[in-house]
XYZ file of N, CA and C in Angstrom:
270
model
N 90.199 91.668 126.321
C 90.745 92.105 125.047
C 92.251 91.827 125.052
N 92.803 91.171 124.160
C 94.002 90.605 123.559
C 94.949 91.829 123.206
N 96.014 92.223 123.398
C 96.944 93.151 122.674
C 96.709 93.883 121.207
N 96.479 92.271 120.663
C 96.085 92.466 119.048
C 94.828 92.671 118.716
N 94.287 92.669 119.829
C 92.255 93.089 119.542
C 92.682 94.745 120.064
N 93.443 95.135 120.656
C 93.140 96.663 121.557
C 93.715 97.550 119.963
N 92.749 98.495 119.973
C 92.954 99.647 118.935
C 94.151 100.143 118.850
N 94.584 100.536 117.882
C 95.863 101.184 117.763
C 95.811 102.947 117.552
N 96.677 103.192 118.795
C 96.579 105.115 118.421
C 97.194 105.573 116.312
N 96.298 106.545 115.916
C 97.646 106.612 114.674
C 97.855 108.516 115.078
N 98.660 109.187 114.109
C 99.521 109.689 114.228
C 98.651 110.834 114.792
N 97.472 111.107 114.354
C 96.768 112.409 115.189
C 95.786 112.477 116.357
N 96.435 111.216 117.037
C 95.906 111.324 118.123
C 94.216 110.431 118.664
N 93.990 109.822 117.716
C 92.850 109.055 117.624
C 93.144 107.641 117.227
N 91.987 106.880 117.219
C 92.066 105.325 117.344
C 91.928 104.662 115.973
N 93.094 103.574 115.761
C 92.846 103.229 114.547
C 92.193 101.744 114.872
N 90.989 101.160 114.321
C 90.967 99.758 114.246
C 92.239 99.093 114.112
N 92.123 97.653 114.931
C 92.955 96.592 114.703
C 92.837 95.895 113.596
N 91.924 95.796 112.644
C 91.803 95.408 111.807
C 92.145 96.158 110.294
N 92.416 98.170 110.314
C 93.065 98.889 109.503
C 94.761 99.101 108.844
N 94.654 99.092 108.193
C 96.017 98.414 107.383
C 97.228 99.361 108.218
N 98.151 98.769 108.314
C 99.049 99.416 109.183
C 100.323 99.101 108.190
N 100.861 100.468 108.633
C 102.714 100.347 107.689
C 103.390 98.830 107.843
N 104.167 98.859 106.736
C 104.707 97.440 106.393
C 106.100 97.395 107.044
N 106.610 98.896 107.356
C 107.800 98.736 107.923
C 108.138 98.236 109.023
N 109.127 97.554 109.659
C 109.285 96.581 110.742
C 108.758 97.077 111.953
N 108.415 96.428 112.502
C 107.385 97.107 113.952
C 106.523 98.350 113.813
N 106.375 99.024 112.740
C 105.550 99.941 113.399
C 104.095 99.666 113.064
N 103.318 100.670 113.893
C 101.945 100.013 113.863
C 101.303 101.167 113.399
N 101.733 102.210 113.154
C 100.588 103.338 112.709
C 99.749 102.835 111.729
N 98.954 103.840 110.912
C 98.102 103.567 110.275
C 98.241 103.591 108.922
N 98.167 102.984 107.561
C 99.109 103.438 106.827
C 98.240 104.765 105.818
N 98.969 105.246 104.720
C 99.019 106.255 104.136
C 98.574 106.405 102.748
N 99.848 105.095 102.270
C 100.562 105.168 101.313
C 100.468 103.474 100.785
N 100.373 103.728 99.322
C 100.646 102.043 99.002
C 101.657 102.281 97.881
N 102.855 101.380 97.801
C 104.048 101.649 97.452
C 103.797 100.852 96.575
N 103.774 100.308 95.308
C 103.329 99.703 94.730
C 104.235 99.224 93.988
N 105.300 97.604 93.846
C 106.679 97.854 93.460
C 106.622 95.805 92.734
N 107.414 96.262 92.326
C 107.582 94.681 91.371
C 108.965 94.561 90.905
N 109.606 93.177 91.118
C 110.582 92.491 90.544
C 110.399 91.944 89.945
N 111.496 92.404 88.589
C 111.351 91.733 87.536
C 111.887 90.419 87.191
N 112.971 90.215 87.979
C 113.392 88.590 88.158
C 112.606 87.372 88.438
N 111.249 88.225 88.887
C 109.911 86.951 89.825
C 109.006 87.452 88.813
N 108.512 88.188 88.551
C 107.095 88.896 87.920
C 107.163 89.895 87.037
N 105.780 88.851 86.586
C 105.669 89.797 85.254
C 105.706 91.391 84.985
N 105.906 91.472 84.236
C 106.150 93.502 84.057
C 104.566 94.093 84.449
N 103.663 93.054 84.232
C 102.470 94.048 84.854
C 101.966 93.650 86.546
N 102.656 93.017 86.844
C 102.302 92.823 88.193
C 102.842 93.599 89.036
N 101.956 94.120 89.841
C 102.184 94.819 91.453
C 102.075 94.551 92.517
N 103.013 94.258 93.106
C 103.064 93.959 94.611
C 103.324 95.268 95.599
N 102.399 94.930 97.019
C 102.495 96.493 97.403
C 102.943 96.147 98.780
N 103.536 97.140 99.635
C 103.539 97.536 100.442
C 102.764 98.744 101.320
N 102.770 99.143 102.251
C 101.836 99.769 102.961
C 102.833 101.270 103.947
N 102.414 102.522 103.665
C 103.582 102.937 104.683
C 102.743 104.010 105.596
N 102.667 104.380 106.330
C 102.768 105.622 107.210
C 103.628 106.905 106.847
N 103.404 107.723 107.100
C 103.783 109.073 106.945
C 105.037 108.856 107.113
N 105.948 108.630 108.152
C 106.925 108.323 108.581
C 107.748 107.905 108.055
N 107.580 106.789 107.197
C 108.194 105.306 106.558
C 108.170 105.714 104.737
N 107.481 106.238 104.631
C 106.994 106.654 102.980
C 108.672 106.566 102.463
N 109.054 107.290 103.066
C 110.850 107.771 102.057
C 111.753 106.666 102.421
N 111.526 106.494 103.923
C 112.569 104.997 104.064
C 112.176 103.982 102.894
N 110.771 103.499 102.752
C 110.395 102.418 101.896
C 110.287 102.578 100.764
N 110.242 103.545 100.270
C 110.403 104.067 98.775
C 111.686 103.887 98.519
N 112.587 104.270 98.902
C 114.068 104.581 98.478
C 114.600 102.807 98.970
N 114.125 101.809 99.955
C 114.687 100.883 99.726
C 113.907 100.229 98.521
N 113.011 100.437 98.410
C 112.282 99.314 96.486
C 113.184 100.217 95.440
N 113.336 101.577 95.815
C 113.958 102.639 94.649
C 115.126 102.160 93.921
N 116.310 102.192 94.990
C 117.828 101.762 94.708
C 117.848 100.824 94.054
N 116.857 98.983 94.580
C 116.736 97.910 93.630
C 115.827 98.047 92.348
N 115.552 99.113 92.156
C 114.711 99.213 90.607
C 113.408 98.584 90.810
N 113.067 98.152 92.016
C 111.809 97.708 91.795
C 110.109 98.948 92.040
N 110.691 100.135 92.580
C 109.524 100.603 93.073
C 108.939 101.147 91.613
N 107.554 101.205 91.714
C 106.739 101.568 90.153
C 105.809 102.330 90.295
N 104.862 102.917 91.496
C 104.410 103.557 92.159
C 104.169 104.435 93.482
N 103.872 105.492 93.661
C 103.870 106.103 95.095
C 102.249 106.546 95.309
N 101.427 105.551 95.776
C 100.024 106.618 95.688
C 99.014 106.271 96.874
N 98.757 107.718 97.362
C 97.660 107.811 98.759
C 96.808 106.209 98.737
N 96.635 105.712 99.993
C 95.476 104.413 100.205
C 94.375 104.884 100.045
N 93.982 106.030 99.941
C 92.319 106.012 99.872
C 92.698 106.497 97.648
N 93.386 106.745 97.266
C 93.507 106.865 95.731
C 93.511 105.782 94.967
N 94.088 104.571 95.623
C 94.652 102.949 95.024
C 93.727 102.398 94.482
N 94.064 102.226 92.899
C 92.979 101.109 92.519
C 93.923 100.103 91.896
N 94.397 98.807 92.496
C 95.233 98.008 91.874
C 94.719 97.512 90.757
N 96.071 97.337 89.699
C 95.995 96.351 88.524
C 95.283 95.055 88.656
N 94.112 94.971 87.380
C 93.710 93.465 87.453
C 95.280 92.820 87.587
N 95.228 91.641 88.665
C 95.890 90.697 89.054
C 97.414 91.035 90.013
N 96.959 92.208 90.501
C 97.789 92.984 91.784
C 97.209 92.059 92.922
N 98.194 91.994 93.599
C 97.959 91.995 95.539
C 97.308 93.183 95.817
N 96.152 93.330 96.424
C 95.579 94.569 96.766
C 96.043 94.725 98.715
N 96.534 96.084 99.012
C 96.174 96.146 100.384
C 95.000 95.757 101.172
C-alpha cells in the first residue's frame, strides 16, 4: 500500500477513505465538512459555482479568504450540497 492508498485518520479518531473528499486548504488532509461554494465574477457567470472543500478547522480561514475578495456565495454542510445545474460538484 502506497502513502496515497493508506486511509486517512479524520478528526474523531477514525478512518477516512483515500478516496473521501478532503479540505482544500494547503496540506491538510482531514476529511472535509463543508463546501464553500464561491464564484468570480471577472471569470463566471453570476450563476456559476465553484467550490471548495473545508474541514472543521479551515471553514473560517477559507471563508474569510473567498469573503474579503467578494467572491464567497455560500457556506453549506457536504452531506446538505446540492450544486447548481452547471456547478463543479465536490
Amino acid at each position: 500500500m502506497t502513502p496515497l492508498d493508506a486511509p486517512l485518520n479524520d478528526a474523531s479518531g477514525g478512518e477516512t477513505p483515500a478516496d473521501a473528499p478532503t479540505c482544500s486548504a494547503k496540506a491538510c488532509r482531514e476529511a472535509a465538512v463543508w463546501v464553500l461554494a464561491w464564484n468570480n465574477p471577472k471569470l463566471h457567470t453570476p450563476e456559476r459555482r465553484k467550490t471548495w472543500l473545508a474541514c472543521e478547522e479551515h471553514r473560517e480561514h477559507l471563508s474569510q479568504f473567498l469573503g474579503v475578495r467578494g467572491f464567497l456565495k455560500d457556506v453549506v454542510k457536504l452531506d446538505e450540497w446540492e450544486a447548481p445545474e452547471g456547478s463543479q460538484r465536490p
